[in-house]
Amino acid sequence: MKHAYRRPESALVVIYDRQGRVLVMQRQDDPEFWQSVTGTLEVGELAFNTALREVREETGIDIQKAGYLLTDHRHTNQFAIRDIWQHRYPPGTPFNTEHVFSVQVAGDDQIILTEHLHYLWLDKISAMEKVWSDTNRLAIKDCVPDRFMPT
């Protein structure tokens, strides 16, 4: 049986609500790793469609059905693939390219976890402190409007 490797290209979606709280989720395979929605682009799939699909799969929120606006920040990050996940990618693939998106939700959406242990709604600063990756931290900083910051 041939091993199907992941593409080293993903979508990251920062979800925040009308109060500026950011949704962060705890990974099942590494409980120290908290993150926003993220997922690999499938063959032939556009990053925008990956973002829509991953939010639906990981949280149960259907952005289009709910009438939310998915924002493509037209920004990509490149980061080194963690050693513990290297086996998922073709041999010799050191980096992943991540497309950054965000969506503002009402905040009363039912969250249905399928790939994570727990979730939290945190203020912007706390969310930036909680997430594991630098690229996720930067995405929260850049995507969640500053009007939600304490004065």
CSV table of N, CA and C in Angstrom, one decimal:
chain,number,residue,atom,x,y,z
A,1,MET,N,0.8,-1.2,0.0
A,1,MET,CA,0.0,0.0,0.0
A,1,MET,C,0.9,1.2,0.0
A,2,LYS,N,0.6,2.2,-0.9
A,2,LYS,CA,1.4,3.4,-1.0
A,2,LYS,C,0.9,4.4,0.1
A,3,HIS,N,1.9,5.0,0.8
A,3,HIS,CA,1.7,6.0,1.8
A,3,HIS,C,1.3,7.3,1.2
A,4,ALA,N,0.2,7.9,1.6
A,4,ALA,CA,-0.3,9.2,1.1
A,4,ALA,C,0.3,10.3,2.0
A,5,TYR,N,1.2,11.0,1.5
A,5,TYR,CA,1.8,12.1,2.2
A,5,TYR,C,0.9,13.3,2.1
A,6,ARG,N,1.1,14.1,3.1
A,6,ARG,CA,0.4,15.4,3.1
A,6,ARG,C,1.1,16.4,2.3
A,7,ARG,N,0.4,17.3,1.7
A,7,ARG,CA,1.0,18.5,1.0
A,7,ARG,C,1.6,19.4,2.0
A,8,PRO,N,2.7,20.0,1.8
A,8,PRO,CA,3.3,20.9,2.8
A,8,PRO,C,2.7,22.3,2.6
A,9,GLU,N,1.4,22.4,2.6
A,9,GLU,CA,0.7,23.6,2.4
A,9,GLU,C,-0.6,23.5,3.1
A,10,SER,N,-0.9,24.6,3.9
A,10,SER,CA,-2.1,24.5,4.8
A,10,SER,C,-2.8,25.9,4.9
A,11,ALA,N,-3.9,25.8,5.5
A,11,ALA,CA,-4.7,27.1,5.8
A,11,ALA,C,-4.8,27.2,7.3
A,12,LEU,N,-4.6,28.4,7.8
A,12,LEU,CA,-4.8,28.7,9.2
A,12,LEU,C,-5.9,29.7,9.3
A,13,VAL,N,-6.9,29.4,10.2
A,13,VAL,CA,-8.1,30.3,10.3
A,13,VAL,C,-8.2,30.8,11.7
A,14,VAL,N,-8.0,32.1,12.0
A,14,VAL,CA,-8.3,32.7,13.3
A,14,VAL,C,-9.8,33.0,13.4
A,15,ILE,N,-10.4,32.4,14.4
A,15,ILE,CA,-11.8,32.6,14.6
A,15,ILE,C,-12.0,33.5,15.8
A,16,TYR,N,-12.7,34.6,15.7
A,16,TYR,CA,-12.9,35.5,16.8
A,16,TYR,C,-14.4,35.9,16.8
A,17,ASP,N,-14.9,36.3,18.0
A,17,ASP,CA,-16.3,36.7,18.1
A,17,ASP,C,-16.5,38.2,18.2
A,18,ARG,N,-17.7,38.6,18.4
A,18,ARG,CA,-18.1,40.0,18.4
A,18,ARG,C,-17.5,40.8,19.6
A,19,GLN,N,-17.1,40.0,20.6
A,19,GLN,CA,-16.5,40.6,21.8
A,19,GLN,C,-14.9,40.6,21.7
A,20,GLY,N,-14.4,40.1,20.6
A,20,GLY,CA,-13.0,40.0,20.4
A,20,GLY,C,-12.3,38.8,21.0
A,21,ARG,N,-13.1,37.9,21.5
A,21,ARG,CA,-12.6,36.6,22.0
A,21,ARG,C,-12.1,35.7,20.9
A,22,VAL,N,-11.0,35.1,21.1
A,22,VAL,CA,-10.4,34.2,20.0
A,22,VAL,C,-10.6,32.8,20.4
A,23,LEU,N,-11.0,31.9,19.5
A,23,LEU,CA,-11.1,30.5,19.7
A,23,LEU,C,-9.8,29.8,19.6
A,24,VAL,N,-9.4,29.1,20.6
A,24,VAL,CA,-8.1,28.3,20.5
A,24,VAL,C,-8.5,26.9,21.0
A,25,MET,N,-7.8,25.9,20.4
A,25,MET,CA,-8.2,24.5,20.6
A,25,MET,C,-6.9,23.7,21.0
A,26,GLN,N,-7.1,22.7,21.8
A,26,GLN,CA,-6.0,21.9,22.3
A,26,GLN,C,-5.9,20.6,21.5
A,27,ARG,N,-4.8,20.4,20.9
A,27,ARG,CA,-4.6,19.2,20.0
A,27,ARG,C,-4.7,17.9,20.8
A,28,GLN,N,-5.2,16.9,20.2
A,28,GLN,CA,-5.3,15.6,20.8
A,28,GLN,C,-3.9,14.9,20.8
A,29,ASP,N,-3.1,15.1,19.8
A,29,ASP,CA,-1.8,14.4,19.7
A,29,ASP,C,-0.7,15.1,20.5
A,30,ASP,N,-0.9,16.3,21.0
A,30,ASP,CA,0.1,17.1,21.8
A,30,ASP,C,-0.7,18.0,22.7
A,31,PRO,N,-1.1,17.6,23.9
A,31,PRO,CA,-1.9,18.5,24.8
A,31,PRO,C,-1.3,19.8,25.1
A,32,GLU,N,0.0,20.0,24.9
A,32,GLU,CA,0.7,21.3,25.2
A,32,GLU,C,0.5,22.2,24.0
A,33,PHE,N,0.0,21.7,22.9
A,33,PHE,CA,-0.1,22.5,21.7
A,33,PHE,C,-1.6,23.0,21.5
A,34,TRP,N,-1.7,24.3,21.7
A,34,TRP,CA,-3.0,25.0,21.4
A,34,TRP,C,-2.9,25.8,20.1
A,35,GLN,N,-4.0,25.8,19.4
A,35,GLN,CA,-3.9,26.5,18.1
A,35,GLN,C,-5.3,26.9,17.6
A,36,SER,N,-5.2,27.7,16.5
A,36,SER,CA,-6.4,28.0,15.8
A,36,SER,C,-6.7,26.9,14.8
A,37,VAL,N,-7.8,27.0,14.1
A,37,VAL,CA,-8.1,26.0,13.1
A,37,VAL,C,-7.0,26.0,12.0
A,38,THR,N,-6.6,24.8,11.7
A,38,THR,CA,-5.5,24.7,10.6
A,38,THR,C,-5.7,23.3,9.9
A,39,GLY,N,-5.4,23.3,8.7
A,39,GLY,CA,-5.5,22.0,7.9
A,39,GLY,C,-4.8,22.1,6.6
A,40,THR,N,-4.5,20.9,6.1
A,40,THR,CA,-3.7,20.7,4.9
A,40,THR,C,-4.6,20.9,3.6
A,41,LEU,N,-4.1,21.6,2.6
A,41,LEU,CA,-4.8,21.7,1.4
A,41,LEU,C,-4.8,20.3,0.7
A,42,GLU,N,-6.0,19.9,0.2
A,42,GLU,CA,-6.1,18.6,-0.5
A,42,GLU,C,-5.7,18.9,-2.0
A,43,VAL,N,-5.4,17.8,-2.7
A,43,VAL,CA,-5.0,18.0,-4.1
A,43,VAL,C,-6.0,18.7,-4.9
A,44,GLY,N,-5.6,19.8,-5.6
A,44,GLY,CA,-6.5,20.6,-6.4
A,44,GLY,C,-7.4,21.5,-5.6
A,45,GLU,N,-7.3,21.6,-4.3
A,45,GLU,CA,-8.1,22.5,-3.5
A,45,GLU,C,-7.4,23.8,-3.3
A,46,LEU,N,-8.2,24.9,-3.4
A,46,LEU,CA,-7.7,26.2,-3.2
A,46,LEU,C,-7.7,26.5,-1.7
A,47,ALA,N,-6.7,27.3,-1.2
A,47,ALA,CA,-6.6,27.6,0.2
A,47,ALA,C,-7.9,28.1,0.8
A,48,PHE,N,-8.6,29.0,0.1
A,48,PHE,CA,-9.9,29.5,0.6
A,48,PHE,C,-10.9,28.4,0.9
A,49,ASN,N,-11.0,27.4,0.0
A,49,ASN,CA,-11.9,26.3,0.2
A,49,ASN,C,-11.4,25.4,1.4
A,50,THR,N,-10.1,25.2,1.5
A,50,THR,CA,-9.5,24.5,2.6
A,50,THR,C,-10.0,25.1,3.9
A,51,ALA,N,-9.8,26.5,4.0
A,51,ALA,CA,-10.2,27.2,5.2
A,51,ALA,C,-11.7,27.0,5.6
A,52,LEU,N,-12.6,27.1,4.6
A,52,LEU,CA,-14.0,26.8,4.8
A,52,LEU,C,-14.2,25.4,5.3
A,53,ARG,N,-13.6,24.4,4.7
A,53,ARG,CA,-13.8,23.0,5.0
A,53,ARG,C,-13.2,22.7,6.4
A,54,GLU,N,-12.0,23.2,6.7
A,54,GLU,CA,-11.4,22.9,8.0
A,54,GLU,C,-12.2,23.5,9.2
A,55,VAL,N,-12.7,24.7,9.0
A,55,VAL,CA,-13.5,25.3,10.1
A,55,VAL,C,-14.7,24.5,10.3
A,56,ARG,N,-15.4,24.0,9.3
A,56,ARG,CA,-16.6,23.2,9.4
A,56,ARG,C,-16.2,21.8,10.1
A,57,GLU,N,-15.1,21.2,9.6
A,57,GLU,CA,-14.7,19.9,10.1
A,57,GLU,C,-14.2,20.0,11.6
A,58,GLU,N,-13.5,21.0,11.9
A,58,GLU,CA,-12.9,21.1,13.3
A,58,GLU,C,-13.8,21.7,14.3
A,59,THR,N,-14.7,22.6,13.9
A,59,THR,CA,-15.6,23.3,14.9
A,59,THR,C,-17.0,23.1,14.7
A,60,GLY,N,-17.5,22.6,13.6
A,60,GLY,CA,-18.9,22.5,13.3
A,60,GLY,C,-19.5,23.8,12.8
A,61,ILE,N,-18.7,24.8,12.7
A,61,ILE,CA,-19.2,26.1,12.2
A,61,ILE,C,-19.2,26.1,10.6
A,62,ASP,N,-20.3,26.2,10.0
A,62,ASP,CA,-20.4,26.3,8.5
A,62,ASP,C,-20.4,27.8,8.2
A,63,ILE,N,-19.3,28.4,7.8
A,63,ILE,CA,-19.2,29.8,7.6
A,63,ILE,C,-20.2,30.3,6.6
A,64,GLN,N,-20.3,29.6,5.5
A,64,GLN,CA,-21.2,30.1,4.4
A,64,GLN,C,-22.7,30.0,4.8
A,65,LYS,N,-23.1,28.9,5.5
A,65,LYS,CA,-24.5,28.7,5.9
A,65,LYS,C,-24.8,29.7,7.0
A,66,ALA,N,-23.9,30.1,7.8
A,66,ALA,CA,-24.1,31.0,8.9
A,66,ALA,C,-24.1,32.5,8.4
A,67,GLY,N,-23.6,32.7,7.2
A,67,GLY,CA,-23.6,34.0,6.6
A,67,GLY,C,-22.4,34.8,7.1
A,68,TYR,N,-21.3,34.1,7.6
A,68,TYR,CA,-20.1,34.8,8.0
A,68,TYR,C,-19.2,35.1,6.8
A,69,LEU,N,-18.3,36.0,7.0
A,69,LEU,CA,-17.4,36.4,6.0
A,69,LEU,C,-16.0,35.9,6.3
A,70,LEU,N,-15.5,35.0,5.5
A,70,LEU,CA,-14.1,34.5,5.6
A,70,LEU,C,-13.2,35.5,4.9
A,71,THR,N,-12.2,36.0,5.7
A,71,THR,CA,-11.3,37.0,5.1
A,71,THR,C,-10.0,36.3,4.8
A,72,ASP,N,-9.6,36.5,3.5
A,72,ASP,CA,-8.3,36.0,3.1
A,72,ASP,C,-7.3,37.2,3.3
A,73,HIS,N,-6.4,37.0,4.2
A,73,HIS,CA,-5.4,38.1,4.5
A,73,HIS,C,-4.3,38.2,3.4
A,74,ARG,N,-4.3,37.3,2.4
A,74,ARG,CA,-3.4,37.3,1.4
A,74,ARG,C,-1.9,37.4,1.9
A,75,HIS,N,-1.7,36.6,3.0
A,75,HIS,CA,-0.5,36.5,3.6
A,75,HIS,C,-0.1,35.0,3.8
A,76,THR,N,1.1,34.6,3.6
A,76,THR,CA,1.5,33.3,3.8
A,76,THR,C,2.7,33.3,4.8
A,77,ASN,N,2.8,32.3,5.6
A,77,ASN,CA,3.9,32.0,6.5
A,77,ASN,C,4.6,30.8,6.0
A,78,GLN,N,5.9,30.7,6.3
A,78,GLN,CA,6.6,29.4,6.1
A,78,GLN,C,7.2,29.0,7.4
A,79,PHE,N,7.0,27.8,7.8
A,79,PHE,CA,7.6,27.3,9.0
A,79,PHE,C,8.2,25.9,8.9
A,80,ALA,N,9.2,25.6,9.7
A,80,ALA,CA,9.8,24.3,9.7
A,80,ALA,C,8.8,23.3,10.3
A,81,ILE,N,8.6,22.2,9.6
A,81,ILE,CA,7.7,21.1,10.0
A,81,ILE,C,8.4,20.5,11.3
A,82,ARG,N,7.6,20.3,12.3
A,82,ARG,CA,8.1,19.7,13.6
A,82,ARG,C,8.6,18.3,13.3
A,83,ASP,N,9.6,17.9,14.0
A,83,ASP,CA,10.2,16.6,13.8
A,83,ASP,C,9.1,15.5,14.0
A,84,ILE,N,8.3,15.7,15.0
A,84,ILE,CA,7.3,14.6,15.3
A,84,ILE,C,6.2,14.5,14.2
A,85,TRP,N,6.1,15.4,13.3
A,85,TRP,CA,5.2,15.4,12.2
A,85,TRP,C,5.8,15.1,10.9
A,86,GLN,N,7.1,15.0,10.8
A,86,GLN,CA,7.9,14.9,9.6
A,86,GLN,C,7.5,13.7,8.8
A,87,HIS,N,7.1,12.6,9.4
A,87,HIS,CA,6.7,11.4,8.8
A,87,HIS,C,5.4,11.6,7.9
A,88,ARG,N,4.7,12.6,8.1
A,88,ARG,CA,3.4,12.9,7.4
A,88,ARG,C,3.7,13.4,6.0
A,89,TYR,N,4.9,13.9,5.8
A,89,TYR,CA,5.2,14.7,4.6
A,89,TYR,C,6.3,13.9,3.8
A,90,PRO,N,6.4,14.2,2.5
A,90,PRO,CA,7.4,13.5,1.6
A,90,PRO,C,8.8,13.7,2.2
A,91,PRO,N,9.6,12.7,2.1
A,91,PRO,CA,11.0,12.8,2.6
A,91,PRO,C,11.7,14.0,2.1
A,92,GLY,N,12.4,14.7,2.9
A,92,GLY,CA,13.2,15.9,2.5
A,92,GLY,C,12.3,17.1,2.4
A,93,THR,N,11.1,17.1,3.0
A,93,THR,CA,10.3,18.3,3.0
A,93,THR,C,10.5,19.0,4.3
A,94,PRO,N,11.3,20.1,4.4
A,94,PRO,CA,11.5,20.7,5.7
A,94,PRO,C,10.5,21.8,6.1
A,95,PHE,N,9.8,22.4,5.1
A,95,PHE,CA,8.9,23.5,5.4
A,95,PHE,C,7.5,23.3,5.0
A,96,ASN,N,6.6,24.0,5.7
A,96,ASN,CA,5.2,24.1,5.3
A,96,ASN,C,4.8,25.5,5.0
A,97,THR,N,4.0,25.8,4.0
A,97,THR,CA,3.5,27.1,3.7
A,97,THR,C,2.1,27.2,4.2
A,98,GLU,N,1.8,28.2,4.9
A,98,GLU,CA,0.5,28.4,5.6
A,98,GLU,C,-0.1,29.7,5.1
A,99,HIS,N,-1.4,29.6,4.6
A,99,HIS,CA,-2.2,30.7,4.2
A,99,HIS,C,-3.1,31.2,5.3
A,100,VAL,N,-3.1,32.5,5.6
A,100,VAL,CA,-3.7,33.0,6.7
A,100,VAL,C,-5.1,33.6,6.4
A,101,PHE,N,-6.1,33.2,7.2
A,101,PHE,CA,-7.5,33.6,7.1
A,101,PHE,C,-8.0,34.0,8.4
A,102,SER,N,-9.2,34.7,8.5
A,102,SER,CA,-9.9,34.9,9.7
A,102,SER,C,-11.4,35.0,9.4
A,103,VAL,N,-12.1,34.8,10.5
A,103,VAL,CA,-13.6,34.9,10.4
A,103,VAL,C,-14.1,35.4,11.8
A,104,GLN,N,-15.0,36.4,11.7
A,104,GLN,CA,-15.6,36.9,12.9
A,104,GLN,C,-17.0,36.2,13.0
A,105,VAL,N,-17.3,35.5,14.1
A,105,VAL,CA,-18.5,34.8,14.4
A,105,VAL,C,-19.3,35.5,15.5
A,106,ALA,N,-20.5,35.1,15.7
A,106,ALA,CA,-21.4,35.7,16.7
A,106,ALA,C,-20.9,35.4,18.1
A,107,GLY,N,-20.3,34.2,18.3
A,107,GLY,CA,-19.8,33.9,19.6
A,107,GLY,C,-20.7,32.9,20.4
A,108,ASP,N,-21.9,32.8,19.8
A,108,ASP,CA,-22.9,31.8,20.5
A,108,ASP,C,-23.0,30.5,19.7
A,109,ASP,N,-22.1,30.4,18.7
A,109,ASP,CA,-22.1,29.2,17.9
A,109,ASP,C,-21.8,28.0,18.7
A,110,GLN,N,-22.4,26.9,18.4
A,110,GLN,CA,-22.1,25.6,19.1
A,110,GLN,C,-20.8,25.1,18.5
A,111,ILE,N,-19.8,24.8,19.4
A,111,ILE,CA,-18.5,24.3,18.9
A,111,ILE,C,-18.6,22.8,19.1
A,112,ILE,N,-18.3,22.1,18.0
A,112,ILE,CA,-18.3,20.6,18.0
A,112,ILE,C,-16.9,20.2,17.6
A,113,LEU,N,-16.1,19.7,18.6
A,113,LEU,CA,-14.8,19.3,18.3
A,113,LEU,C,-14.7,17.9,17.7
A,114,THR,N,-13.9,17.8,16.7
A,114,THR,CA,-13.7,16.5,16.1
A,114,THR,C,-12.2,16.0,16.2
A,115,GLU,N,-11.3,17.0,16.3
A,115,GLU,CA,-9.9,16.7,16.2
A,115,GLU,C,-9.1,17.3,17.4
A,116,HIS,N,-9.8,17.9,18.4
A,116,HIS,CA,-9.2,18.5,19.5
A,116,HIS,C,-9.8,18.0,20.8
A,117,LEU,N,-9.1,18.2,21.9
A,117,LEU,CA,-9.5,17.8,23.2
A,117,LEU,C,-10.5,18.8,23.9
A,118,HIS,N,-10.0,20.1,23.8
A,118,HIS,CA,-10.8,21.2,24.5
A,118,HIS,C,-10.7,22.4,23.6
A,119,TYR,N,-11.5,23.4,23.9
A,119,TYR,CA,-11.4,24.7,23.3
A,119,TYR,C,-11.7,25.8,24.4
A,120,LEU,N,-11.1,26.9,24.1
A,120,LEU,CA,-11.3,28.1,25.0
A,120,LEU,C,-11.6,29.3,24.1
A,121,TRP,N,-12.4,30.2,24.6
A,121,TRP,CA,-12.5,31.6,24.0
A,121,TRP,C,-11.7,32.5,24.9
A,122,LEU,N,-10.7,33.1,24.4
A,122,LEU,CA,-9.8,33.9,25.1
A,122,LEU,C,-9.7,35.3,24.5
A,123,ASP,N,-9.3,36.3,25.4
A,123,ASP,CA,-9.1,37.6,24.8
A,123,ASP,C,-7.8,37.6,23.9
A,124,LYS,N,-7.6,38.6,23.1
A,124,LYS,CA,-6.6,38.5,22.1
A,124,LYS,C,-5.2,38.3,22.7
A,125,ILE,N,-4.8,39.0,23.8
A,125,ILE,CA,-3.5,38.8,24.4
A,125,ILE,C,-3.4,37.4,25.0
A,126,SER,N,-4.4,36.9,25.7
A,126,SER,CA,-4.3,35.6,26.3
A,126,SER,C,-4.2,34.5,25.2
A,127,ALA,N,-5.0,34.7,24.1
A,127,ALA,CA,-4.9,33.7,23.0
A,127,ALA,C,-3.5,33.7,22.4
A,128,MET,N,-2.9,34.9,22.2
A,128,MET,CA,-1.5,35.0,21.7
A,128,MET,C,-0.5,34.3,22.6
A,129,GLU,N,-0.8,34.3,23.9
A,129,GLU,CA,0.1,33.7,24.9
A,129,GLU,C,-0.1,32.2,24.9
A,130,LYS,N,-1.3,31.7,24.6
A,130,LYS,CA,-1.7,30.3,24.7
A,130,LYS,C,-1.3,29.5,23.5
A,131,VAL,N,-1.3,30.0,22.3
A,131,VAL,CA,-1.0,29.2,21.1
A,131,VAL,C,0.4,28.8,21.1
A,132,TRP,N,0.7,27.7,20.5
A,132,TRP,CA,2.1,27.1,20.5
A,132,TRP,C,3.0,27.8,19.5
A,133,SER,N,2.4,28.0,18.3
A,133,SER,CA,3.3,28.4,17.2
A,133,SER,C,3.4,29.9,17.0
A,134,ASP,N,4.6,30.4,16.6
A,134,ASP,CA,4.8,31.8,16.3
A,134,ASP,C,3.9,32.3,15.2
A,135,THR,N,3.7,31.5,14.2
A,135,THR,CA,2.9,31.9,13.1
A,135,THR,C,1.4,32.1,13.5
A,136,ASN,N,0.9,31.3,14.4
A,136,ASN,CA,-0.4,31.4,14.9
A,136,ASN,C,-0.5,32.7,15.8
A,137,ARG,N,0.5,32.9,16.6
A,137,ARG,CA,0.5,34.1,17.4
A,137,ARG,C,0.5,35.4,16.6
A,138,LEU,N,1.3,35.4,15.5
A,138,LEU,CA,1.3,36.5,14.6
A,138,LEU,C,0.0,36.7,13.9
A,139,ALA,N,-0.6,35.6,13.5
A,139,ALA,CA,-1.9,35.7,12.8
A,139,ALA,C,-3.0,36.3,13.7
A,140,ILE,N,-3.0,35.9,15.0
A,140,ILE,CA,-4.0,36.5,15.9
A,140,ILE,C,-3.7,38.0,16.1
A,141,LYS,N,-2.4,38.3,16.2
A,141,LYS,CA,-2.1,39.7,16.4
A,141,LYS,C,-2.6,40.5,15.2
A,142,ASP,N,-2.4,40.0,14.0
A,142,ASP,CA,-2.7,40.8,12.8
A,142,ASP,C,-4.1,40.7,12.4
A,143,CYS,N,-4.8,39.6,12.7
A,143,CYS,CA,-6.2,39.4,12.2
A,143,CYS,C,-7.3,39.9,13.1
A,144,VAL,N,-7.1,39.9,14.4
A,144,VAL,CA,-8.1,40.3,15.3
A,144,VAL,C,-7.9,41.9,15.5
A,145,PRO,N,-9.0,42.6,15.2
A,145,PRO,CA,-8.8,44.1,15.2
A,145,PRO,C,-8.5,44.6,16.6
A,146,ASP,N,-7.6,45.6,16.7
A,146,ASP,CA,-7.2,46.2,17.9
A,146,ASP,C,-8.3,46.9,18.7
A,147,ARG,N,-9.4,47.1,18.1
A,147,ARG,CA,-10.5,47.7,18.9
A,147,ARG,C,-11.0,46.8,20.0
A,148,PHE,N,-10.5,45.6,20.0
A,148,PHE,CA,-10.9,44.7,21.1
A,148,PHE,C,-9.9,44.7,22.2
A,149,MET,N,-8.8,45.5,22.1
A,149,MET,CA,-7.7,45.5,23.1
A,149,MET,C,-8.2,46.4,24.2
A,150,PRO,N,-7.8,46.1,25.5
A,150,PRO,CA,-8.1,47.0,26.6
A,150,PRO,C,-7.4,48.3,26.4
A,151,THR,N,-8.1,49.4,26.9
A,151,THR,CA,-7.5,50.7,26.8
A,151,THR,C,-6.8,51.1,28.1
